[in-house]
CSV table of C-alpha atoms and ligand atoms in Angstrom, one decimal:
chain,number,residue,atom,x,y,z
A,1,UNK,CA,100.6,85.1,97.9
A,2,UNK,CA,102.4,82.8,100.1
A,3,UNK,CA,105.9,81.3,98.5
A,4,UNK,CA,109.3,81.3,99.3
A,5,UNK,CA,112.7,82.2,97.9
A,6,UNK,CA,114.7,80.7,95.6
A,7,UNK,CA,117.9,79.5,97.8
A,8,UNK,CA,120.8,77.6,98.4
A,9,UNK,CA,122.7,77.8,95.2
A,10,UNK,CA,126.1,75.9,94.4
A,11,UNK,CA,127.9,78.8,93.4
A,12,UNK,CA,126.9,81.9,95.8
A,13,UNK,CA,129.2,84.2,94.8
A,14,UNK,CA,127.1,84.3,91.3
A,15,UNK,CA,124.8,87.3,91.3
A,16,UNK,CA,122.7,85.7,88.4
A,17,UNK,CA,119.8,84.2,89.2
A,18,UNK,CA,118.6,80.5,90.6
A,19,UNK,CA,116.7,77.7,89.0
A,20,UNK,CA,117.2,76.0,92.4
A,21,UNK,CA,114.0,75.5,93.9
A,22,UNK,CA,114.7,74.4,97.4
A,23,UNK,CA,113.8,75.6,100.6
A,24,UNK,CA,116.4,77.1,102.7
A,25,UNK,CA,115.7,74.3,105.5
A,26,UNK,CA,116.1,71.4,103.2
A,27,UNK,CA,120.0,72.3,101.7
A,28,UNK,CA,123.4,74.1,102.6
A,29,UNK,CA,122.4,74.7,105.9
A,30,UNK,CA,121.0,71.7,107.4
A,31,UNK,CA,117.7,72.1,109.7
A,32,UNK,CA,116.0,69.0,111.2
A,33,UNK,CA,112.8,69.3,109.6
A,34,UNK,CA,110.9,68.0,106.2
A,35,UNK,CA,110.2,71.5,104.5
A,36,UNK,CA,106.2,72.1,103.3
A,37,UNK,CA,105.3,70.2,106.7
A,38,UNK,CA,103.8,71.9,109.7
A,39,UNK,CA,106.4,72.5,112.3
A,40,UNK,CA,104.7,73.5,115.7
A,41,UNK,CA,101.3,73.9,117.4
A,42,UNK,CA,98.5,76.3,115.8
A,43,UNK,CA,99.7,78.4,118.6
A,44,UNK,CA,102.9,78.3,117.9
A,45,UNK,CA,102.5,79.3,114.0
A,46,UNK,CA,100.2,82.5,115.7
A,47,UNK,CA,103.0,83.4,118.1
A,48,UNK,CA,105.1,83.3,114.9
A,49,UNK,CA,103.0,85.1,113.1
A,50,UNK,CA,103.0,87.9,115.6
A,51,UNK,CA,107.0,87.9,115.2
A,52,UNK,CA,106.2,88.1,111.5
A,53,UNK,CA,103.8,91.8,112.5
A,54,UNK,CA,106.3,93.1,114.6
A,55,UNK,CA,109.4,92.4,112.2
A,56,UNK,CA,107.2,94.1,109.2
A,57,UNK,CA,107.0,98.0,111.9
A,58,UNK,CA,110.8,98.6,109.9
A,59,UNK,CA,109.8,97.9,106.6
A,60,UNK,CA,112.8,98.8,104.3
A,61,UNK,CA,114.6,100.1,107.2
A,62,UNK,CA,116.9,97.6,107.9
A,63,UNK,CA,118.8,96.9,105.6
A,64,UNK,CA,121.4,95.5,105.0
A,65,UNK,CA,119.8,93.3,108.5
A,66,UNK,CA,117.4,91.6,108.0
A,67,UNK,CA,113.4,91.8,109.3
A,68,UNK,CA,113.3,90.0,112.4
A,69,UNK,CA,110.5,90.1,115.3
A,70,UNK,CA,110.7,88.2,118.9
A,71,UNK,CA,107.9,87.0,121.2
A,72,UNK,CA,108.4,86.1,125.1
A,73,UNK,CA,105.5,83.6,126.1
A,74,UNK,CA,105.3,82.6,129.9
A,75,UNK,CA,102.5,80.2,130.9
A,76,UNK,CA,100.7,81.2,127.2
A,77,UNK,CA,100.7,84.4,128.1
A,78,UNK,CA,103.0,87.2,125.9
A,79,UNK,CA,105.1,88.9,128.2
A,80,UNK,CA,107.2,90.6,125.9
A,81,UNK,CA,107.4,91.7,122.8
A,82,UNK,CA,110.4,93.3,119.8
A,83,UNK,CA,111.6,93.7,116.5
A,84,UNK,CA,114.9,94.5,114.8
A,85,UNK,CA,114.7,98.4,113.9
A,86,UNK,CA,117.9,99.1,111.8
A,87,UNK,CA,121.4,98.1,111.8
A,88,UNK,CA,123.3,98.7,114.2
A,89,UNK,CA,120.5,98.5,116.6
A,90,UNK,CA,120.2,95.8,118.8
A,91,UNK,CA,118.2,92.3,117.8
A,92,UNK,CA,114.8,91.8,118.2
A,93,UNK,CA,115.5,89.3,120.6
A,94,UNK,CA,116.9,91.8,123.0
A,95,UNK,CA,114.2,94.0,122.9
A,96,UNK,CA,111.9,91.1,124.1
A,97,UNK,CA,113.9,90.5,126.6
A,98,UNK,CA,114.1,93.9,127.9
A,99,UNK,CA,110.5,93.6,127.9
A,100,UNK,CA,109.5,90.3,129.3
A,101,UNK,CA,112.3,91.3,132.2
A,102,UNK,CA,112.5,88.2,135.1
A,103,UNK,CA,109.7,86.7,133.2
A,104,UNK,CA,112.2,85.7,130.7
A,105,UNK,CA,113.3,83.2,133.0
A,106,UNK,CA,111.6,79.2,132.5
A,107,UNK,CA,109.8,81.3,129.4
A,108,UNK,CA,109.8,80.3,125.2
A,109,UNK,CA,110.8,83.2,122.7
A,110,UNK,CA,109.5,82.7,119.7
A,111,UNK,CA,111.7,83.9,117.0
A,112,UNK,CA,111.6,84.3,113.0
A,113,UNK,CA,115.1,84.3,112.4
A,114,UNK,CA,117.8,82.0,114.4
A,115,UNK,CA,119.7,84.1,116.9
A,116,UNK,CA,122.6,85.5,116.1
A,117,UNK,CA,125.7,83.9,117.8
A,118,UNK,CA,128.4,86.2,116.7
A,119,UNK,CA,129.5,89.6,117.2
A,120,UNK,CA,128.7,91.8,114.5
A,121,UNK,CA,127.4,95.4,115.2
A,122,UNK,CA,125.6,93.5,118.6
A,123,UNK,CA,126.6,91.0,120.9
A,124,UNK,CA,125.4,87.3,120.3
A,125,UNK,CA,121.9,86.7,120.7
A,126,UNK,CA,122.3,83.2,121.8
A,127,UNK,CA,124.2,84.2,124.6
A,128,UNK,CA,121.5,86.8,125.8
A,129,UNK,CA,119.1,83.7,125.6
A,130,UNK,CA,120.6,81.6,127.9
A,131,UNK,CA,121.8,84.0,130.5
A,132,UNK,CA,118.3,85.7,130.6
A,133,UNK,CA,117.4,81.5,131.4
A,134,UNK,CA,114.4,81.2,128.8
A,135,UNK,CA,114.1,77.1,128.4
A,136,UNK,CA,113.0,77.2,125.1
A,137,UNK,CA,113.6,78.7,121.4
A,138,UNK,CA,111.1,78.4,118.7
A,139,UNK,CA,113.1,79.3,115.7
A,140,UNK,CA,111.4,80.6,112.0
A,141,UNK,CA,113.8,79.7,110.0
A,142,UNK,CA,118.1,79.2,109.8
A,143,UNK,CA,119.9,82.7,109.5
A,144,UNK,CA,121.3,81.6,106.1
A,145,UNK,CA,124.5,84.6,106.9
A,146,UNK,CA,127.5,82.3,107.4
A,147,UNK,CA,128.5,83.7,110.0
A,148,UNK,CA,125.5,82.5,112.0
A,149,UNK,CA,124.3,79.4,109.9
A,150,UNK,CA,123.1,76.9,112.2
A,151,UNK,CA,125.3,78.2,115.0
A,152,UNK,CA,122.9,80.2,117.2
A,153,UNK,CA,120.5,77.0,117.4
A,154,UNK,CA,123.8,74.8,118.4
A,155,UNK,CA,125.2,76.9,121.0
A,156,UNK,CA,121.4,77.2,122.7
A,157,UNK,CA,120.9,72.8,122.1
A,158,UNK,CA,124.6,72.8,123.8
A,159,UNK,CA,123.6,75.4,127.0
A,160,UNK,CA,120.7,72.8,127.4
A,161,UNK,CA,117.7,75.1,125.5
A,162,UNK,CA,115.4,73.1,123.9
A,163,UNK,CA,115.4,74.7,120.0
A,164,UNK,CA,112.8,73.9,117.4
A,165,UNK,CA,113.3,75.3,114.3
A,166,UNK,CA,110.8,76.0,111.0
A,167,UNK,CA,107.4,77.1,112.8
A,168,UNK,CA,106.2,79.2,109.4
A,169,UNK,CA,109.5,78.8,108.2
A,170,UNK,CA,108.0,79.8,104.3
A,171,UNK,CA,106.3,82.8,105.6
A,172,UNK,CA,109.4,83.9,107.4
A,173,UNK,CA,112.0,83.3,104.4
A,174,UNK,CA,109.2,85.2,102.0
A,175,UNK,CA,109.5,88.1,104.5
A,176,UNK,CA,113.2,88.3,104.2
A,177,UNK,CA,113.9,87.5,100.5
A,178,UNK,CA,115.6,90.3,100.1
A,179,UNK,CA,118.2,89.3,102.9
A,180,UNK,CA,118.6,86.0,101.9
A,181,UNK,CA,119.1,86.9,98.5
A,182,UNK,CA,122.0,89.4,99.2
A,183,UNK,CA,123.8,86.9,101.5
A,184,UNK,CA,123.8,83.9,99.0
A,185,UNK,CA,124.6,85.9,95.7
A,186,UNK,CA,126.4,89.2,97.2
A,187,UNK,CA,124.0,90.9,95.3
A,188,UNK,CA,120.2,92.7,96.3
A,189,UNK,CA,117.4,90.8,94.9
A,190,UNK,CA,116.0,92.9,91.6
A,191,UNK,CA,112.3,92.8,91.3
A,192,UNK,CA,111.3,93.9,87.9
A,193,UNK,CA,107.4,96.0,88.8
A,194,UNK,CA,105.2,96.7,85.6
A,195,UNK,CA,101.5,97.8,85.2
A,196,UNK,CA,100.3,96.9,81.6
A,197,UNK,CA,97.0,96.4,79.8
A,198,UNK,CA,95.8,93.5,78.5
A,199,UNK,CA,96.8,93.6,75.3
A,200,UNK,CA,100.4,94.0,77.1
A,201,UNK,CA,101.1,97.7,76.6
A,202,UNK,CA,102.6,99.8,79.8
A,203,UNK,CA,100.9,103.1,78.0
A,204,UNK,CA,99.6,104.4,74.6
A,205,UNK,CA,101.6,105.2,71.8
A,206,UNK,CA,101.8,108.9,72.4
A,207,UNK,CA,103.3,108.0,75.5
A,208,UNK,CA,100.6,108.6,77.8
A,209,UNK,CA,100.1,106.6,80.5
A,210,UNK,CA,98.4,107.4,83.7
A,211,UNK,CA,96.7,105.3,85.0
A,212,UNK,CA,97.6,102.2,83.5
A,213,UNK,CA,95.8,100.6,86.9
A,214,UNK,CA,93.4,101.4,89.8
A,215,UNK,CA,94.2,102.6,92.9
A,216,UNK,CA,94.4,100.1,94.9
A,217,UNK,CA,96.9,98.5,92.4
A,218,UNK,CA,98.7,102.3,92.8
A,219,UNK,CA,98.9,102.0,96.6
A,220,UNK,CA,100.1,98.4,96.5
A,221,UNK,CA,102.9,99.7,94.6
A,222,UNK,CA,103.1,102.2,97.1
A,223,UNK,CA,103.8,99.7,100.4
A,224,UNK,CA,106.1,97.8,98.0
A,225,UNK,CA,108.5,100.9,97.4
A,226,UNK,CA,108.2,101.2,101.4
A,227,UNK,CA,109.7,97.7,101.5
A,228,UNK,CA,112.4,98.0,99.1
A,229,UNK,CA,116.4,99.9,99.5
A,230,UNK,CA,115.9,101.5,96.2
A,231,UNK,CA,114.2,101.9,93.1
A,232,UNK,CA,115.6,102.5,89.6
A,233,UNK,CA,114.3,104.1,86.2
A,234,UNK,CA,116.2,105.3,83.4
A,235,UNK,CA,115.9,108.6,82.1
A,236,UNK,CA,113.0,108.0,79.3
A,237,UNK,CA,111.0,107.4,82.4
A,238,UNK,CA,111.8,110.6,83.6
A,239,UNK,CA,111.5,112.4,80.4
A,240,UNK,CA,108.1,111.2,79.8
A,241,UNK,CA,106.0,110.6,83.2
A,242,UNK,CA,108.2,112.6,85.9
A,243,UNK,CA,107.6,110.5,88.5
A,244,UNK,CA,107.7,111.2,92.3
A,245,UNK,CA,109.0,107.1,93.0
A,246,UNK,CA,108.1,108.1,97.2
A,247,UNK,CA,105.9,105.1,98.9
A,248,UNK,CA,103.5,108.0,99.2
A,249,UNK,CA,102.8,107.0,103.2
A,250,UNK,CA,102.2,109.1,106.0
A,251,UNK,CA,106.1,108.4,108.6
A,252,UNK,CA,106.2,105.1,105.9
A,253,UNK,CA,109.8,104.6,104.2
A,254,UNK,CA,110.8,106.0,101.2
A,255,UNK,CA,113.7,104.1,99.1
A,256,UNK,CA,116.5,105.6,97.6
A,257,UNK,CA,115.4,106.8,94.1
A,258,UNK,CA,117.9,105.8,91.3
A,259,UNK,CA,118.0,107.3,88.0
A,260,UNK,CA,120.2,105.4,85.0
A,261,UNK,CA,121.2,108.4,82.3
A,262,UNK,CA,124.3,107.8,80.8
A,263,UNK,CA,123.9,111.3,78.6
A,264,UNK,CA,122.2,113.5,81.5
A,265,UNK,CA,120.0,114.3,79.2
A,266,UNK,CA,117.3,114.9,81.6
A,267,UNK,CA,114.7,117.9,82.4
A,268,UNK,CA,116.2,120.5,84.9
A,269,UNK,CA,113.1,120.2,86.7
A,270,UNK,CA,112.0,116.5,87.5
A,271,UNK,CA,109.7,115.7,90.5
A,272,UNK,CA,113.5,113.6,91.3
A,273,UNK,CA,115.1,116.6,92.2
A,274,UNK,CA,113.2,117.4,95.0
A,275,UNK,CA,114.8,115.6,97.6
A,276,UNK,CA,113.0,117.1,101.1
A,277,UNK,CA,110.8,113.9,101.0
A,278,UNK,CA,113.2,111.2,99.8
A,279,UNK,CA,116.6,110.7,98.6
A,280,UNK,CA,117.8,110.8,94.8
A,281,UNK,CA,120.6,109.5,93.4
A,282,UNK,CA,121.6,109.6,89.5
A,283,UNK,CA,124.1,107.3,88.0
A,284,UNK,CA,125.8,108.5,84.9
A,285,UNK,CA,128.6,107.9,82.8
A,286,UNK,CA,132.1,109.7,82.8
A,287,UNK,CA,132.2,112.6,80.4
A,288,UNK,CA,128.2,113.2,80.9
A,289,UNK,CA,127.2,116.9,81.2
A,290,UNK,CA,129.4,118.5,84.0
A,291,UNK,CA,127.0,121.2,84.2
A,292,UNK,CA,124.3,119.0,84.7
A,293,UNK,CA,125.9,117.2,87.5
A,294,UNK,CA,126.6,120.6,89.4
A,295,UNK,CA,122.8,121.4,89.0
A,296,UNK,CA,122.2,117.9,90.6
A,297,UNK,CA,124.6,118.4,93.3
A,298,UNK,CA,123.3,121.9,94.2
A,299,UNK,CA,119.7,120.5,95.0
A,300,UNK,CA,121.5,117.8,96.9
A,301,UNK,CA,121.0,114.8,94.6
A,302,UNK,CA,123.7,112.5,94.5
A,303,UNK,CA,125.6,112.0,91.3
A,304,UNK,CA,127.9,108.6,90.7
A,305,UNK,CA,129.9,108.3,87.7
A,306,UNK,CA,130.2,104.9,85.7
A,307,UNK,CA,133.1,104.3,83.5
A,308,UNK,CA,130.3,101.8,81.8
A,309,UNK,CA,126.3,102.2,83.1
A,310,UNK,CA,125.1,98.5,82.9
A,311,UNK,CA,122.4,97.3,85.5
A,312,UNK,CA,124.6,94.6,86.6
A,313,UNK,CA,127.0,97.3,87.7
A,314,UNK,CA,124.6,98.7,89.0
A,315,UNK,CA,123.5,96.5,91.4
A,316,UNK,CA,126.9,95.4,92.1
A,317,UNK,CA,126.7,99.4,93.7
A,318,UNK,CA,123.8,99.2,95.2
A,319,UNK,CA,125.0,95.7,97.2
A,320,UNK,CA,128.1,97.7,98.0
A,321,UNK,CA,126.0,100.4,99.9
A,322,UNK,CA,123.9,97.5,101.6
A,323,UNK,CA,120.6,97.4,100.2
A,324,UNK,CA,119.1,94.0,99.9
A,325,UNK,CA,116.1,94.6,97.3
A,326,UNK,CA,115.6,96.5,94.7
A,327,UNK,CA,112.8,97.6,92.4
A,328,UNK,CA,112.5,98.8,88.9
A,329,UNK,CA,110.2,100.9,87.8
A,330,UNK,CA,111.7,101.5,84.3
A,331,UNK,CA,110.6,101.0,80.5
A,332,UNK,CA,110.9,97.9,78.5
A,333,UNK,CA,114.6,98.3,76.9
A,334,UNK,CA,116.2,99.0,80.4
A,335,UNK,CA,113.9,96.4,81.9
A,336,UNK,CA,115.0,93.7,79.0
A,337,UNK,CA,118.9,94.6,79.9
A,338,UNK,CA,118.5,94.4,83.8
A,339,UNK,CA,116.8,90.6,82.5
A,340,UNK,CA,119.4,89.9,80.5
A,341,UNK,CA,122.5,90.5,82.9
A,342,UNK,CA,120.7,88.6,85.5
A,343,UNK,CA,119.9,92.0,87.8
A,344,UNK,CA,116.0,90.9,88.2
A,345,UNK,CA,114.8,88.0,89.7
A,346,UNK,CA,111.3,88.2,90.5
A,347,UNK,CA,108.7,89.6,88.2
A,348,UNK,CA,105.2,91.7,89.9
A,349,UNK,CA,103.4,92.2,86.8
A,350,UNK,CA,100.2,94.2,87.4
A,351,UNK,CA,97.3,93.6,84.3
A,352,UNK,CA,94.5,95.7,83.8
A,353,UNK,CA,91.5,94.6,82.3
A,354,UNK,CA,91.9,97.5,79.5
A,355,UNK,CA,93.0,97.3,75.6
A,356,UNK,CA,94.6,100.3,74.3
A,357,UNK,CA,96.1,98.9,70.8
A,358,UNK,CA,98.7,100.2,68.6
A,359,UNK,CA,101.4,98.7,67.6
A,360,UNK,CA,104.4,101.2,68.3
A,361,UNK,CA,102.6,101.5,72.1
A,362,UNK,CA,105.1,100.3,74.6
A,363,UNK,CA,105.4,97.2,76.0
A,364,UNK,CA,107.2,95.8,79.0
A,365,UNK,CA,110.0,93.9,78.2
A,366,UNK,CA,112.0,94.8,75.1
A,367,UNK,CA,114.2,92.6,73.1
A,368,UNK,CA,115.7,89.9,74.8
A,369,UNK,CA,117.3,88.7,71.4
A,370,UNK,CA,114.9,85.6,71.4
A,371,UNK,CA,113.5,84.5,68.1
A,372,UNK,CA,111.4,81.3,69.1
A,373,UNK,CA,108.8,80.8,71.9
A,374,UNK,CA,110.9,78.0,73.4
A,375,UNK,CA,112.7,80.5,74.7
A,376,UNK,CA,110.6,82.3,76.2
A,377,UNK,CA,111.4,82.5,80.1
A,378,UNK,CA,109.2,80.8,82.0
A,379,UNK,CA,108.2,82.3,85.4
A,380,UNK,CA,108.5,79.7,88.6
A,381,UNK,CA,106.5,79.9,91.6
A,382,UNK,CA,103.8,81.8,89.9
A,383,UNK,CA,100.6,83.3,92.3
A,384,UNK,CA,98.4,85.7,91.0
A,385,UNK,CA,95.4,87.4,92.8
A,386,UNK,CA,92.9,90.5,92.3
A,387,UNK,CA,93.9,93.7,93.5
A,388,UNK,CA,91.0,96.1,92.8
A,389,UNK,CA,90.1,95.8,89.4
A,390,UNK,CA,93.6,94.3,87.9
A,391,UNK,CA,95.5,91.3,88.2
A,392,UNK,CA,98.8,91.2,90.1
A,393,UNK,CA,100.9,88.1,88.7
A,394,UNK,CA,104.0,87.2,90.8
A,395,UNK,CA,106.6,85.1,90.0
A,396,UNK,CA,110.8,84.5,89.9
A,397,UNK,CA,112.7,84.3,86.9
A,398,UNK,CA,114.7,80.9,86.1
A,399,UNK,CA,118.4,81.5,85.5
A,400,UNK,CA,119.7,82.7,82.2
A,401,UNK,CA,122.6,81.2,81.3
A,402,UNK,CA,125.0,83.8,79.6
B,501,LIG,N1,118.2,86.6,115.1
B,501,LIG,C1,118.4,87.9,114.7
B,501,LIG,N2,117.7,88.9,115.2
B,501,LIG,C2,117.9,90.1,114.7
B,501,LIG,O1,117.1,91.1,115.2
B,501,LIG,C3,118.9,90.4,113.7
B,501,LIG,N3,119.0,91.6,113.3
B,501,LIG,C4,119.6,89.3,113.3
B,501,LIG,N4,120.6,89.5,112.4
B,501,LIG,C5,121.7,88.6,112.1
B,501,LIG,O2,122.9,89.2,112.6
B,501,LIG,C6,123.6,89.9,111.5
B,501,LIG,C7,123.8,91.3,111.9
B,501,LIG,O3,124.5,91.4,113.1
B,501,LIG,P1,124.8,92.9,113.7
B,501,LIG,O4,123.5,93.6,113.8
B,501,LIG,O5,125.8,93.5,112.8
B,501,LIG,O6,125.4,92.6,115.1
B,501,LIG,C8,122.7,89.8,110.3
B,501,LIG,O7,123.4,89.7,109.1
B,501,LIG,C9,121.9,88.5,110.6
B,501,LIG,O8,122.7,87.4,110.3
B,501,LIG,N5,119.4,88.1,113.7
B,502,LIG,ZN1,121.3,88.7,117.5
């Protein structure tokens, strides 16, 4: 699966989400190249691509920054290499520098975000660039924070650096979706993950339902909970499959695990309680179980109370603590609400080849309040592929108007 964000909206403060297509390059921000065409040599789109590998080593780590991975090339050669490891950290682009040393000097970095030309938690990037003398900047694609927004690549084309910009600019805006998506709608981007059969039940009507999928569908899920700030279920979740919600990997990065329980009525003993591996945080509302809360608090699970729990406050939180993506993991009537206030925007539905039947077993998506099929909401930039034995369907939602 290879496609790109949805960007560039009119009204960024919205946090609903986009029927606006466009590539980052071709709007807001303007970028001198036709998006869709190849920008660069073949060996410039590898170099990128190794900016792309580097950027992926902090995987969910760096948020609310976003991935970003820098090559030094002298005389086609890579003499140093670096990637952005949390905030607060410095840029990629200064730990290539470190590493390339006097090399730097007459040499290209390669890039897959603009450098930065403000000062944030680090020093300007573009300023590091041209005092360490490189003579050229291959850029992945414009830093869409507007605070950087075409600035990094102007102050380099005005020190005399020769910039090009979108060498696997797709590729590098898929990478940081998430980022993108919290700078242009203050909000993290909400990916709605379900595993269903395919008669379009997530598990029988007892209940039951492990395995829904095959492994190799179980460990994808796996790297995309390393990926992601947080994920979310609701308490029926817990109630009924106790779930561990860890990316299951060996030094990998575990989210932030979010229950939604406005009554607390939740088992003493969940698998979420255990919080030596990863973090826990419940969100409740005010006047829930007081004695529930202490428990929480006494295994060290974080408890937040909610005058009203909706999703869309929700992630309105959850932007306010910086994470830019989001997952959820929970049933079909929380999943339909997070749809419906506009706190998902890109679906990852996983199909089995099974049929379980029944017409009380549960299904995905709950009611949305539709009553005809041309309302159904039809899924833009759809990929699909095989993962083991299942089907993995990706695709973004188009935006509900409320
Ligand atoms: N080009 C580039 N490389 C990196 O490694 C980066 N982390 C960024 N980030 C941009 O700068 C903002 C964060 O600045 P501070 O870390 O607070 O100094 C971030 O929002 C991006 O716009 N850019
Ligand atoms: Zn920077």
């Amino acid at each position: 699966m290879n496609n790109c964000p949805a960007v560039a909206p009119a009204d960024a403060s919205s946090p609903k989400n986009t029927q606006d297509n466009k590539l980052l390059g071709q709007s807001g921000i303007s970028v001198d190249i036709p998006a869709q065409e190849m920008v660069g040599s073949e060996f410039d789109s590898r170099m990128m691509q190794r900016c792309l590998e580097l950027a992926r080593r902090a995987l969910g780590r760096t948020s609310p920054n976003p991935l970003v991975g820098a090559v030094v090339v002298k005389d086609g050669e890579i003499v140093g290499e670096g990637f952005h490891p949390r905030a607060g950290e410095p840029h990629a682009e200064v730990f290539a520098l470190k590493a390339a040393g006097d090399s730097a000097r007459g040499a290209t970095i390669y890039v897959s975000l603009e450098p930065c030309n403000h000062y944030g938690r680090t020093p300007p990037c573009s300023e590091g660039l041209i005092n360490a003398g490189v003579s050229k900047v291959i850029v992945g694609m414009v830093d869409p924070n507007p605070l950087v927004a075409g600035g990094g690549i102007a102050r380099l084309r005005a020190a005399g650096v020769e910039v090009v910009v979108g060498v696997e600019e797709a590729a590098c805006q898929k990478l940081n979706e998430g980022f993108i998506h919290r700078i242009l709608y203050k909000r993290p981007l909400g990916i709605l993950k379900y595993a269903m059969t395919l008669d379009g039940k997530i598990a029988a009507s007892s209940g039951h339902s492990t395995w829904v999928t095959n492994q190799d569908a179980r460990s994808e899920v796996h790297q995309l909970r390393a990926a992601c700030d947080a994920v979310i279920v609701g308490g029926n979740t817990v109630r009924q499959d106790n779930p561990y919600l860890t990316s299951h990997q060996v030094g990998g990065h575990n989210p932030l695990r979010v229950v939604m329980s406005r009554s607390l009525n939740l088992p003493e003993n969940a698998h979420l309680w255990e919080v030596a591996e990863a973090p826990s945080l419940v969100l409740t509302e005010i006047g829930s179980s007081r004695d529930f809360q202490a428990m929480l608090l006494k295994k060290g699970v974080e408890v937040v109370e909610f005058p009203s729990l909706t999703p869309e406050l929700v992630m309105t939180h959850l932007y306010e603590r910086g994470f830019c993506s989001v997952l959820w993991e929970c049933g079909g009537t929380l999943a339909a609400s997070a749809i419906a206030q506009g706190a998902v925007q890109k679906i990852l539905a996983f199909i089995a080849p099974k049929i379980i039947g029944g017409s009380n077993a549960p299904t995905p998506v709950g009611d949305l309040g539709f009553t005809t099929m041309t309302e159904a909401l039809s899924l833009e930039r759809v990929r699909w592929r095989v993962v083991g034995s299942d089907c993995l369907v990706e695709g973004y939602l188009p935006q509900i108007s409320q």
